[in-house]
Amino acid sequence: GIQVEQSPPDLILQEGANSTLRCNFSDSVNNLQWFHQNPWGQLINLFYIPSGTKQNGRLSATTVATERYSLLYISSSQTTDSGVYFCAVEAGSGGSNYKLTFGKGTLLTVNP
Amino acid sequence: SQTIHQWPATLVQPVGSPLSLECTVEGTSNPNLYWYRQAAGRGLQLLFYSVGIGQISSEVPQNLSASRPQDRQFILSSKKLLLSDSGFYLCAWRLTGGTQYFGPGTRLTVL
């Protein structure tokens, strides 16, 4: 099956710093999403981005499907950005297989 | 707008007891439904998914089962819980090819 690798596994920032999280995947994808899991466990959908670039406030994401990677940018980080960021993909070959494959996540800690 | 509900939020059960976790979705029809488990650490493990009433696909052989008695209802069950069943259980939904959304989760502790 498709493989999803996220880097770095852990990241510690001071409030106000910028960061880039990376997601590499091993095959073509129909669907790619970025999620944020807050310290209370809630998984929040950040972006649905199988290709191209999107921005939402201080967050933006870019997926280069031909090169099989996606980047999540966080600018001017805040303590509320802390948590685990997951990348998840739906493999594209053979049509929809209905399920997302998740990476292991990046644990982000933003210190005041 | 669409909403996903899970209950209970937390649960403490003895080893060998039964389990029933319920998930319901509002505001959409014929969603794909998913059960995930997140053990200590942060990986998400897909347990079951369903693309229609009565249709269940199992990803991991174990003592858990799932059922979908109605279009927007997904139930996770066990006849006898094991210590290893402890974890954070998450229900999710999406339309085929669309964005996936998660419920608030149930924290299960088996003692």
mmCIF file with all atom_site columns, C-alpha atoms in Angstrom:
data_model
loop_
_atom_site.group_PDB
_atom_site.id
_atom_site.type_symbol
_atom_site.label_atom_id
_atom_site.label_alt_id
_atom_site.label_comp_id
_atom_site.label_asym_id
_atom_site.label_entity_id
_atom_site.label_seq_id
_atom_site.pdbx_PDB_ins_code
_atom_site.Cartn_x
_atom_site.Cartn_y
_atom_site.Cartn_z
_atom_site.occupancy
_atom_site.B_iso_or_equiv
_atom_site.pdbx_formal_charge
_atom_site.auth_seq_id
_atom_site.auth_comp_id
_atom_site.auth_asym_id
_atom_site.auth_atom_id
_atom_site.pdbx_PDB_model_num
ATOM 1   C CA . GLY A 1 1   ? 0.000   0.000  0.000  1.00 0.00 ? 1   GLY A CA 1
ATOM 2   C CA . ILE A 1 2   ? 0.897   3.659  -0.163 1.00 0.00 ? 2   ILE A CA 1
ATOM 3   C CA . GLN A 1 3   ? 3.483   4.923  2.317  1.00 0.00 ? 3   GLN A CA 1
ATOM 4   C CA . VAL A 1 4   ? 3.291   8.308  4.034  1.00 0.00 ? 4   VAL A CA 1
ATOM 5   C CA . GLU A 1 5   ? 6.285   9.830  5.804  1.00 0.00 ? 5   GLU A CA 1
ATOM 6   C CA . GLN A 1 6   ? 6.206   13.032 7.809  1.00 0.00 ? 6   GLN A CA 1
ATOM 7   C CA . SER A 1 7   ? 9.101   15.133 8.977  1.00 0.00 ? 7   SER A CA 1
ATOM 8   C CA . PRO A 1 8   ? 10.289  16.270 11.380 1.00 0.00 ? 8   PRO A CA 1
ATOM 9   C CA . PRO A 1 9   ? 8.759   13.926 13.991 1.00 0.00 ? 9   PRO A CA 1
ATOM 10  C CA . ASP A 1 10  ? 9.125   16.580 16.680 1.00 0.00 ? 10  ASP A CA 1
ATOM 11  C CA . LEU A 1 11  ? 9.504   20.344 16.502 1.00 0.00 ? 11  LEU A CA 1
ATOM 12  C CA . ILE A 1 12  ? 9.903   22.919 19.260 1.00 0.00 ? 12  ILE A CA 1
ATOM 13  C CA . LEU A 1 13  ? 9.436   26.607 18.491 1.00 0.00 ? 13  LEU A CA 1
ATOM 14  C CA . GLN A 1 14  ? 9.327   29.897 20.278 1.00 0.00 ? 14  GLN A CA 1
ATOM 15  C CA . GLU A 1 15  ? 6.135   31.864 19.850 1.00 0.00 ? 15  GLU A CA 1
ATOM 16  C CA . GLY A 1 16  ? 6.330   34.009 16.735 1.00 0.00 ? 16  GLY A CA 1
ATOM 17  C CA . ALA A 1 17  ? 8.605   31.673 14.772 1.00 0.00 ? 17  ALA A CA 1
ATOM 18  C CA . ASN A 1 18  ? 7.767   30.173 11.392 1.00 0.00 ? 18  ASN A CA 1
ATOM 19  C CA . SER A 1 19  ? 7.899   26.475 10.520 1.00 0.00 ? 19  SER A CA 1
ATOM 20  C CA . THR A 1 20  ? 7.533   24.052 7.633  1.00 0.00 ? 20  THR A CA 1
ATOM 21  C CA . LEU A 1 21  ? 6.220   20.513 7.999  1.00 0.00 ? 21  LEU A CA 1
ATOM 22  C CA . ARG A 1 22  ? 6.722   17.987 5.235  1.00 0.00 ? 22  ARG A CA 1
ATOM 23  C CA . CYS A 1 23  ? 4.741   14.994 4.004  1.00 0.00 ? 23  CYS A CA 1
ATOM 24  C CA . ASN A 1 24  ? 6.165   12.566 1.433  1.00 0.00 ? 24  ASN A CA 1
ATOM 25  C CA . PHE A 1 25  ? 4.038   9.886  -0.169 1.00 0.00 ? 25  PHE A CA 1
ATOM 26  C CA . SER A 1 26  ? 5.013   6.919  -2.293 1.00 0.00 ? 26  SER A CA 1
ATOM 27  C CA . ASP A 1 27  ? 2.331   6.875  -5.004 1.00 0.00 ? 27  ASP A CA 1
ATOM 28  C CA . SER A 1 28  ? -0.178  9.048  -6.819 1.00 0.00 ? 28  SER A CA 1
ATOM 29  C CA . VAL A 1 29  ? -3.030  10.346 -4.669 1.00 0.00 ? 29  VAL A CA 1
ATOM 30  C CA . ASN A 1 30  ? -6.671  11.296 -5.144 1.00 0.00 ? 30  ASN A CA 1
ATOM 31  C CA . ASN A 1 31  ? -6.916  13.059 -1.827 1.00 0.00 ? 31  ASN A CA 1
ATOM 32  C CA . LEU A 1 32  ? -4.500  14.670 0.620  1.00 0.00 ? 32  LEU A CA 1
ATOM 33  C CA . GLN A 1 33  ? -5.495  16.270 3.866  1.00 0.00 ? 33  GLN A CA 1
ATOM 34  C CA . TRP A 1 34  ? -3.690  17.992 6.726  1.00 0.00 ? 34  TRP A CA 1
ATOM 35  C CA . PHE A 1 35  ? -5.124  17.657 10.230 1.00 0.00 ? 35  PHE A CA 1
ATOM 36  C CA . HIS A 1 36  ? -4.254  19.236 13.565 1.00 0.00 ? 36  HIS A CA 1
ATOM 37  C CA . GLN A 1 37  ? -4.853  17.231 16.730 1.00 0.00 ? 37  GLN A CA 1
ATOM 38  C CA . ASN A 1 38  ? -5.059  19.584 19.688 1.00 0.00 ? 38  ASN A CA 1
ATOM 39  C CA . PRO A 1 39  ? -3.930  18.609 23.208 1.00 0.00 ? 39  PRO A CA 1
ATOM 40  C CA . TRP A 1 40  ? -7.491  17.497 24.010 1.00 0.00 ? 40  TRP A CA 1
ATOM 41  C CA . GLY A 1 41  ? -7.470  14.992 21.177 1.00 0.00 ? 41  GLY A CA 1
ATOM 42  C CA . GLN A 1 42  ? -9.776  16.711 18.729 1.00 0.00 ? 42  GLN A CA 1
ATOM 43  C CA . LEU A 1 43  ? -8.710  16.253 15.108 1.00 0.00 ? 43  LEU A CA 1
ATOM 44  C CA . ILE A 1 44  ? -9.388  19.350 13.054 1.00 0.00 ? 44  ILE A CA 1
ATOM 45  C CA . ASN A 1 45  ? -9.281  19.364 9.298  1.00 0.00 ? 45  ASN A CA 1
ATOM 46  C CA . LEU A 1 46  ? -6.874  22.074 8.100  1.00 0.00 ? 46  LEU A CA 1
ATOM 47  C CA . PHE A 1 47  ? -6.662  21.576 4.347  1.00 0.00 ? 47  PHE A CA 1
ATOM 48  C CA . TYR A 1 48  ? -8.000  19.351 1.624  1.00 0.00 ? 48  TYR A CA 1
ATOM 49  C CA . ILE A 1 49  ? -5.206  19.734 -0.915 1.00 0.00 ? 49  ILE A CA 1
ATOM 50  C CA . PRO A 1 50  ? -4.473  16.945 -3.431 1.00 0.00 ? 50  PRO A CA 1
ATOM 51  C CA . SER A 1 51  ? -2.611  19.530 -5.521 1.00 0.00 ? 51  SER A CA 1
ATOM 52  C CA . GLY A 1 52  ? -1.803  23.232 -5.605 1.00 0.00 ? 52  GLY A CA 1
ATOM 53  C CA . THR A 1 53  ? -1.593  25.822 -2.852 1.00 0.00 ? 53  THR A CA 1
ATOM 54  C CA . LYS A 1 54  ? -4.107  27.009 -0.280 1.00 0.00 ? 54  LYS A CA 1
ATOM 55  C CA . GLN A 1 55  ? -3.952  29.535 2.522  1.00 0.00 ? 55  GLN A CA 1
ATOM 56  C CA . ASN A 1 56  ? -6.023  30.012 5.643  1.00 0.00 ? 56  ASN A CA 1
ATOM 57  C CA . GLY A 1 57  ? -4.821  32.808 7.879  1.00 0.00 ? 57  GLY A CA 1
ATOM 58  C CA . ARG A 1 58  ? -1.368  32.025 9.228  1.00 0.00 ? 58  ARG A CA 1
ATOM 59  C CA . LEU A 1 59  ? -1.425  28.541 7.725  1.00 0.00 ? 59  LEU A CA 1
ATOM 60  C CA . SER A 1 60  ? -0.799  27.576 4.150  1.00 0.00 ? 60  SER A CA 1
ATOM 61  C CA . ALA A 1 61  ? -0.193  24.317 2.326  1.00 0.00 ? 61  ALA A CA 1
ATOM 62  C CA . THR A 1 62  ? 1.308   23.295 -0.971 1.00 0.00 ? 62  THR A CA 1
ATOM 63  C CA . THR A 1 63  ? 1.093   19.898 -2.642 1.00 0.00 ? 63  THR A CA 1
ATOM 64  C CA . VAL A 1 64  ? 3.310   18.995 -5.582 1.00 0.00 ? 64  VAL A CA 1
ATOM 65  C CA . ALA A 1 65  ? 1.590   15.820 -6.712 1.00 0.00 ? 65  ALA A CA 1
ATOM 66  C CA . THR A 1 66  ? 4.082   15.058 -9.497 1.00 0.00 ? 66  THR A CA 1
ATOM 67  C CA . GLU A 1 67  ? 6.923   15.019 -6.958 1.00 0.00 ? 67  GLU A CA 1
ATOM 68  C CA . ARG A 1 68  ? 4.829   13.297 -4.268 1.00 0.00 ? 68  ARG A CA 1
ATOM 69  C CA . TYR A 1 69  ? 5.125   15.703 -1.397 1.00 0.00 ? 69  TYR A CA 1
ATOM 70  C CA . SER A 1 70  ? 3.152   18.291 0.501  1.00 0.00 ? 70  SER A CA 1
ATOM 71  C CA . LEU A 1 71  ? 4.271   21.108 2.782  1.00 0.00 ? 71  LEU A CA 1
ATOM 72  C CA . LEU A 1 72  ? 2.412   22.800 5.615  1.00 0.00 ? 72  LEU A CA 1
ATOM 73  C CA . TYR A 1 73  ? 3.609   26.280 6.544  1.00 0.00 ? 73  TYR A CA 1
ATOM 74  C CA . ILE A 1 74  ? 2.869   27.861 9.903  1.00 0.00 ? 74  ILE A CA 1
ATOM 75  C CA . SER A 1 75  ? 3.781   31.517 10.233 1.00 0.00 ? 75  SER A CA 1
ATOM 76  C CA . SER A 1 76  ? 4.007   33.581 13.407 1.00 0.00 ? 76  SER A CA 1
ATOM 77  C CA . SER A 1 77  ? 3.313   30.503 15.529 1.00 0.00 ? 77  SER A CA 1
ATOM 78  C CA . GLN A 1 78  ? 1.176   30.750 18.655 1.00 0.00 ? 78  GLN A CA 1
ATOM 79  C CA . THR A 1 79  ? 0.964   28.472 21.678 1.00 0.00 ? 79  THR A CA 1
ATOM 80  C CA . THR A 1 80  ? -2.448  27.339 20.441 1.00 0.00 ? 80  THR A CA 1
ATOM 81  C CA . ASP A 1 81  ? -0.724  25.834 17.388 1.00 0.00 ? 81  ASP A CA 1
ATOM 82  C CA . SER A 1 82  ? 0.772   23.153 19.629 1.00 0.00 ? 82  SER A CA 1
ATOM 83  C CA . GLY A 1 83  ? -0.302  19.591 18.990 1.00 0.00 ? 83  GLY A CA 1
ATOM 84  C CA . VAL A 1 84  ? 0.213   16.880 16.423 1.00 0.00 ? 84  VAL A CA 1
ATOM 85  C CA . TYR A 1 85  ? -0.063  17.577 12.707 1.00 0.00 ? 85  TYR A CA 1
ATOM 86  C CA . PHE A 1 86  ? -1.085  14.665 10.512 1.00 0.00 ? 86  PHE A CA 1
ATOM 87  C CA . CYS A 1 87  ? -0.890  14.263 6.778  1.00 0.00 ? 87  CYS A CA 1
ATOM 88  C CA . ALA A 1 88  ? -3.275  11.701 5.247  1.00 0.00 ? 88  ALA A CA 1
ATOM 89  C CA . VAL A 1 89  ? -3.644  10.508 1.665  1.00 0.00 ? 89  VAL A CA 1
ATOM 90  C CA . GLU A 1 90  ? -5.986  8.392  -0.416 1.00 0.00 ? 90  GLU A CA 1
ATOM 91  C CA . ALA A 1 91  ? -4.087  6.372  -2.966 1.00 0.00 ? 91  ALA A CA 1
ATOM 92  C CA . GLY A 1 92  ? -4.951  7.320  -6.521 1.00 0.00 ? 92  GLY A CA 1
ATOM 93  C CA . SER A 1 93  ? -4.077  4.187  -8.458 1.00 0.00 ? 93  SER A CA 1
ATOM 94  C CA . GLY A 1 94  ? -7.037  1.913  -9.204 1.00 0.00 ? 94  GLY A CA 1
ATOM 95  C CA . GLY A 1 95  ? -9.659  4.489  -8.293 1.00 0.00 ? 95  GLY A CA 1
ATOM 96  C CA . SER A 1 96  ? -10.951 5.360  -4.849 1.00 0.00 ? 96  SER A CA 1
ATOM 97  C CA . ASN A 1 97  ? -10.227 2.888  -2.100 1.00 0.00 ? 97  ASN A CA 1
ATOM 98  C CA . TYR A 1 98  ? -12.398 4.838  0.347  1.00 0.00 ? 98  TYR A CA 1
ATOM 99  C CA . LYS A 1 99  ? -9.772  5.141  3.063  1.00 0.00 ? 99  LYS A CA 1
ATOM 100 C CA . LEU A 1 100 ? -7.026  7.526  4.055  1.00 0.00 ? 100 LEU A CA 1
ATOM 101 C CA . THR A 1 101 ? -3.518  6.428  4.982  1.00 0.00 ? 101 THR A CA 1
ATOM 102 C CA . PHE A 1 102 ? -2.074  8.559  7.764  1.00 0.00 ? 102 PHE A CA 1
ATOM 103 C CA . GLY A 1 103 ? 1.500   9.527  8.448  1.00 0.00 ? 103 GLY A CA 1
ATOM 104 C CA . LYS A 1 104 ? 2.843   9.222  11.986 1.00 0.00 ? 104 LYS A CA 1
ATOM 105 C CA . GLY A 1 105 ? 2.537   12.946 12.568 1.00 0.00 ? 105 GLY A CA 1
ATOM 106 C CA . THR A 1 106 ? 4.704   15.871 13.636 1.00 0.00 ? 106 THR A CA 1
ATOM 107 C CA . LEU A 1 107 ? 4.488   16.862 17.296 1.00 0.00 ? 107 LEU A CA 1
ATOM 108 C CA . LEU A 1 108 ? 4.727   20.654 17.456 1.00 0.00 ? 108 LEU A CA 1
ATOM 109 C CA . THR A 1 109 ? 5.367   22.452 20.725 1.00 0.00 ? 109 THR A CA 1
ATOM 110 C CA . VAL A 1 110 ? 5.199   26.245 20.726 1.00 0.00 ? 110 VAL A CA 1
ATOM 111 C CA . ASN A 1 111 ? 6.658   27.820 23.847 1.00 0.00 ? 111 ASN A CA 1
ATOM 112 C CA . PRO A 1 112 ? 5.622   31.279 25.068 1.00 0.00 ? 112 PRO A CA 1
ATOM 113 C CA . SER B 2 1   ? -24.145 21.875 8.223  1.00 0.00 ? 1   SER B CA 1
ATOM 114 C CA . GLN B 2 2   ? -22.800 18.443 9.047  1.00 0.00 ? 2   GLN B CA 1
ATOM 115 C CA . THR B 2 3   ? -22.174 17.295 12.611 1.00 0.00 ? 3   THR B CA 1
ATOM 116 C CA . ILE B 2 4   ? -20.696 14.116 14.012 1.00 0.00 ? 4   ILE B CA 1
ATOM 117 C CA . HIS B 2 5   ? -21.447 12.871 17.509 1.00 0.00 ? 5   HIS B CA 1
ATOM 118 C CA . GLN B 2 6   ? -19.725 10.245 19.610 1.00 0.00 ? 6   GLN B CA 1
ATOM 119 C CA . TRP B 2 7   ? -20.562 8.941  23.033 1.00 0.00 ? 7   TRP B CA 1
ATOM 120 C CA . PRO B 2 8   ? -19.581 8.447  25.676 1.00 0.00 ? 8   PRO B CA 1
ATOM 121 C CA . ALA B 2 9   ? -16.664 10.864 25.907 1.00 0.00 ? 9   ALA B CA 1
ATOM 122 C CA . THR B 2 10  ? -14.848 8.743  28.474 1.00 0.00 ? 10  THR B CA 1
ATOM 123 C CA . LEU B 2 11  ? -15.328 5.179  29.623 1.00 0.00 ? 11  LEU B CA 1
ATOM 124 C CA . VAL B 2 12  ? -13.664 2.954  32.203 1.00 0.00 ? 12  VAL B CA 1
ATOM 125 C CA . GLN B 2 13  ? -14.435 -0.734 31.848 1.00 0.00 ? 13  GLN B CA 1
ATOM 126 C CA . PRO B 2 14  ? -13.160 -3.913 33.505 1.00 0.00 ? 14  PRO B CA 1
ATOM 127 C CA . VAL B 2 15  ? -11.401 -6.594 31.514 1.00 0.00 ? 15  VAL B CA 1
ATOM 128 C CA . GLY B 2 16  ? -13.877 -9.054 30.069 1.00 0.00 ? 16  GLY B CA 1
ATOM 129 C CA . SER B 2 17  ? -16.807 -6.646 29.996 1.00 0.00 ? 17  SER B CA 1
ATOM 130 C CA . PRO B 2 18  ? -18.699 -5.776 26.788 1.00 0.00 ? 18  PRO B CA 1
ATOM 131 C CA . LEU B 2 19  ? -18.318 -2.545 24.860 1.00 0.00 ? 19  LEU B CA 1
ATOM 132 C CA . SER B 2 20  ? -20.600 -0.442 22.704 1.00 0.00 ? 20  SER B CA 1
ATOM 133 C CA . LEU B 2 21  ? -19.519 2.902  21.265 1.00 0.00 ? 21  LEU B CA 1
ATOM 134 C CA . GLU B 2 22  ? -21.886 4.847  19.085 1.00 0.00 ? 22  GLU B CA 1
ATOM 135 C CA . CYS B 2 23  ? -21.292 7.412  16.366 1.00 0.00 ? 23  CYS B CA 1
ATOM 136 C CA . THR B 2 24  ? -23.935 9.360  14.477 1.00 0.00 ? 24  THR B CA 1
ATOM 137 C CA . VAL B 2 25  ? -23.660 11.876 11.679 1.00 0.00 ? 25  VAL B CA 1
ATOM 138 C CA . GLU B 2 26  ? -26.134 14.630 10.916 1.00 0.00 ? 26  GLU B CA 1
ATOM 139 C CA . GLY B 2 27  ? -26.645 16.735 7.830  1.00 0.00 ? 27  GLY B CA 1
ATOM 140 C CA . THR B 2 28  ? -25.494 14.368 5.112  1.00 0.00 ? 28  THR B CA 1
ATOM 141 C CA . SER B 2 29  ? -26.607 11.204 3.373  1.00 0.00 ? 29  SER B CA 1
ATOM 142 C CA . ASN B 2 30  ? -24.789 7.984  2.534  1.00 0.00 ? 30  ASN B CA 1
ATOM 143 C CA . PRO B 2 31  ? -21.488 8.958  4.125  1.00 0.00 ? 31  PRO B CA 1
ATOM 144 C CA . ASN B 2 32  ? -18.499 6.670  4.349  1.00 0.00 ? 32  ASN B CA 1
ATOM 145 C CA . LEU B 2 33  ? -17.954 5.978  8.048  1.00 0.00 ? 33  LEU B CA 1
ATOM 146 C CA . TYR B 2 34  ? -14.754 5.052  9.860  1.00 0.00 ? 34  TYR B CA 1
ATOM 147 C CA . TRP B 2 35  ? -13.555 3.861  13.267 1.00 0.00 ? 35  TRP B CA 1
ATOM 148 C CA . TYR B 2 36  ? -9.971  4.608  14.271 1.00 0.00 ? 36  TYR B CA 1
ATOM 149 C CA . ARG B 2 37  ? -8.011  3.856  17.416 1.00 0.00 ? 37  ARG B CA 1
ATOM 150 C CA . GLN B 2 38  ? -5.150  5.914  18.768 1.00 0.00 ? 38  GLN B CA 1
ATOM 151 C CA . ALA B 2 39  ? -3.084  4.141  21.405 1.00 0.00 ? 39  ALA B CA 1
ATOM 152 C CA . ALA B 2 40  ? -0.441  5.780  23.603 1.00 0.00 ? 40  ALA B CA 1
ATOM 153 C CA . GLY B 2 41  ? 1.783   7.748  21.269 1.00 0.00 ? 41  GLY B CA 1
ATOM 154 C CA . ARG B 2 42  ? 0.208   9.326  18.250 1.00 0.00 ? 42  ARG B CA 1
ATOM 155 C CA . GLY B 2 43  ? -0.417  6.859  15.414 1.00 0.00 ? 43  GLY B CA 1
ATOM 156 C CA . LEU B 2 44  ? -3.952  6.485  14.043 1.00 0.00 ? 44  LEU B CA 1
ATOM 157 C CA . GLN B 2 45  ? -5.010  2.923  13.307 1.00 0.00 ? 45  GLN B CA 1
ATOM 158 C CA . LEU B 2 46  ? -7.986  2.340  11.015 1.00 0.00 ? 46  LEU B CA 1
ATOM 159 C CA . LEU B 2 47  ? -10.168 -0.387 12.522 1.00 0.00 ? 47  LEU B CA 1
ATOM 160 C CA . PHE B 2 48  ? -13.288 -0.514 10.338 1.00 0.00 ? 48  PHE B CA 1
ATOM 161 C CA . TYR B 2 49  ? -14.938 1.406  7.564  1.00 0.00 ? 49  TYR B CA 1
ATOM 162 C CA . SER B 2 50  ? -18.334 1.275  5.917  1.00 0.00 ? 50  SER B CA 1
ATOM 163 C CA . VAL B 2 51  ? -19.515 2.593  2.567  1.00 0.00 ? 51  VAL B CA 1
ATOM 164 C CA . GLY B 2 52  ? -23.177 1.708  3.128  1.00 0.00 ? 52  GLY B CA 1
ATOM 165 C CA . ILE B 2 53  ? -25.745 0.197  5.475  1.00 0.00 ? 53  ILE B CA 1
ATOM 166 C CA . GLY B 2 54  ? -24.696 -3.282 6.514  1.00 0.00 ? 54  GLY B CA 1
ATOM 167 C CA . GLN B 2 55  ? -21.374 -3.034 4.643  1.00 0.00 ? 55  GLN B CA 1
ATOM 168 C CA . ILE B 2 56  ? -18.376 -3.338 6.972  1.00 0.00 ? 56  ILE B CA 1
ATOM 169 C CA . SER B 2 57  ? -14.716 -3.670 6.037  1.00 0.00 ? 57  SER B CA 1
ATOM 170 C CA . SER B 2 58  ? -12.316 -4.767 8.739  1.00 0.00 ? 58  SER B CA 1
ATOM 171 C CA . GLU B 2 59  ? -8.740  -3.586 8.672  1.00 0.00 ? 59  GLU B CA 1
ATOM 172 C CA . VAL B 2 60  ? -7.347  -5.291 11.749 1.00 0.00 ? 60  VAL B CA 1
ATOM 173 C CA . PRO B 2 61  ? -8.321  -8.767 13.067 1.00 0.00 ? 61  PRO B CA 1
ATOM 174 C CA . GLN B 2 62  ? -9.147  -8.442 16.758 1.00 0.00 ? 62  GLN B CA 1
ATOM 175 C CA . ASN B 2 63  ? -11.928 -8.884 19.265 1.00 0.00 ? 63  ASN B CA 1
ATOM 176 C CA . LEU B 2 64  ? -13.771 -5.775 18.072 1.00 0.00 ? 64  LEU B CA 1
ATOM 177 C CA . SER B 2 65  ? -16.645 -5.629 15.605 1.00 0.00 ? 65  SER B CA 1
ATOM 178 C CA . ALA B 2 66  ? -18.585 -2.872 13.902 1.00 0.00 ? 66  ALA B CA 1
ATOM 179 C CA . SER B 2 67  ? -22.101 -2.496 12.626 1.00 0.00 ? 67  SER B CA 1
ATOM 180 C CA . ARG B 2 68  ? -24.008 0.069  10.590 1.00 0.00 ? 68  ARG B CA 1
ATOM 181 C CA . PRO B 2 69  ? -27.704 -0.415 11.301 1.00 0.00 ? 69  PRO B CA 1
ATOM 182 C CA . GLN B 2 70  ? -28.714 2.930  9.784  1.00 0.00 ? 70  GLN B CA 1
ATOM 183 C CA . ASP B 2 71  ? -27.262 5.205  7.118  1.00 0.00 ? 71  ASP B CA 1
ATOM 184 C CA . ARG B 2 72  ? -25.741 7.662  9.585  1.00 0.00 ? 72  ARG B CA 1
ATOM 185 C CA . GLN B 2 73  ? -25.081 5.390  12.572 1.00 0.00 ? 73  GLN B CA 1
ATOM 186 C CA . PHE B 2 74  ? -21.900 3.423  13.176 1.00 0.00 ? 74  PHE B CA 1
ATOM 187 C CA . ILE B 2 75  ? -21.380 1.221  16.228 1.00 0.00 ? 75  ILE B CA 1
ATOM 188 C CA . LEU B 2 76  ? -18.176 -0.300 17.586 1.00 0.00 ? 76  LEU B CA 1
ATOM 189 C CA . SER B 2 77  ? -18.596 -3.318 19.842 1.00 0.00 ? 77  SER B CA 1
ATOM 190 C CA . SER B 2 78  ? -16.760 -5.953 21.777 1.00 0.00 ? 78  SER B CA 1
ATOM 191 C CA . LYS B 2 79  ? -18.071 -8.972 23.661 1.00 0.00 ? 79  LYS B CA 1
ATOM 192 C CA . LYS B 2 80  ? -15.081 -9.118 26.017 1.00 0.00 ? 80  LYS B CA 1
ATOM 193 C CA . LEU B 2 81  ? -12.619 -6.271 26.424 1.00 0.00 ? 81  LEU B CA 1
ATOM 194 C CA . LEU B 2 82  ? -8.886  -6.835 26.745 1.00 0.00 ? 82  LEU B CA 1
ATOM 195 C CA . LEU B 2 83  ? -6.356  -4.565 28.421 1.00 0.00 ? 83  LEU B CA 1
ATOM 196 C CA . SER B 2 84  ? -4.914  -3.871 24.979 1.00 0.00 ? 84  SER B CA 1
ATOM 197 C CA . ASP B 2 85  ? -8.246  -2.363 23.872 1.00 0.00 ? 85  ASP B CA 1
ATOM 198 C CA . SER B 2 86  ? -7.530  0.762  25.902 1.00 0.00 ? 86  SER B CA 1
ATOM 199 C CA . GLY B 2 87  ? -7.100  3.853  23.759 1.00 0.00 ? 87  GLY B CA 1
ATOM 200 C CA . PHE B 2 88  ? -8.726  6.828  22.129 1.00 0.00 ? 88  PHE B CA 1
ATOM 201 C CA . TYR B 2 89  ? -11.450 5.818  19.665 1.00 0.00 ? 89  TYR B CA 1
ATOM 202 C CA . LEU B 2 90  ? -12.343 8.191  16.884 1.00 0.00 ? 90  LEU B CA 1
ATOM 203 C CA . CYS B 2 91  ? -15.225 8.059  14.464 1.00 0.00 ? 91  CYS B CA 1
ATOM 204 C CA . ALA B 2 92  ? -14.983 9.881  11.151 1.00 0.00 ? 92  ALA B CA 1
ATOM 205 C CA . TRP B 2 93  ? -17.071 10.468 8.055  1.00 0.00 ? 93  TRP B CA 1
ATOM 206 C CA . ARG B 2 94  ? -16.629 11.681 4.527  1.00 0.00 ? 94  ARG B CA 1
ATOM 207 C CA . LEU B 2 95  ? -18.243 11.512 1.146  1.00 0.00 ? 95  LEU B CA 1
ATOM 208 C CA . THR B 2 96  ? -16.232 9.530  -1.407 1.00 0.00 ? 96  THR B CA 1
ATOM 209 C CA . GLY B 2 97  ? -13.453 11.763 -2.721 1.00 0.00 ? 97  GLY B CA 1
ATOM 210 C CA . GLY B 2 98  ? -14.232 14.500 -0.224 1.00 0.00 ? 98  GLY B CA 1
ATOM 211 C CA . THR B 2 99  ? -12.897 15.909 3.006  1.00 0.00 ? 99  THR B CA 1
ATOM 212 C CA . GLN B 2 100 ? -12.810 13.660 6.068  1.00 0.00 ? 100 GLN B CA 1
ATOM 213 C CA . TYR B 2 101 ? -14.147 14.929 9.401  1.00 0.00 ? 101 TYR B CA 1
ATOM 214 C CA . PHE B 2 102 ? -13.604 13.437 12.844 1.00 0.00 ? 102 PHE B CA 1
ATOM 215 C CA . GLY B 2 103 ? -15.808 13.198 15.892 1.00 0.00 ? 103 GLY B CA 1
ATOM 216 C CA . PRO B 2 104 ? -14.674 14.263 19.376 1.00 0.00 ? 104 PRO B CA 1
ATOM 217 C CA . GLY B 2 105 ? -13.545 10.760 20.359 1.00 0.00 ? 105 GLY B CA 1
ATOM 218 C CA . THR B 2 106 ? -14.033 8.358  23.266 1.00 0.00 ? 106 THR B CA 1
ATOM 219 C CA . ARG B 2 107 ? -11.249 7.679  25.758 1.00 0.00 ? 107 ARG B CA 1
ATOM 220 C CA . LEU B 2 108 ? -11.512 4.038  26.819 1.00 0.00 ? 108 LEU B CA 1
ATOM 221 C CA . THR B 2 109 ? -9.578  2.665  29.760 1.00 0.00 ? 109 THR B CA 1
ATOM 222 C CA . VAL B 2 110 ? -9.743  -1.068 30.382 1.00 0.00 ? 110 VAL B CA 1
ATOM 223 C CA . LEU B 2 111 ? -8.670  -2.078 33.906 1.00 0.00 ? 111 LEU B CA 1
#
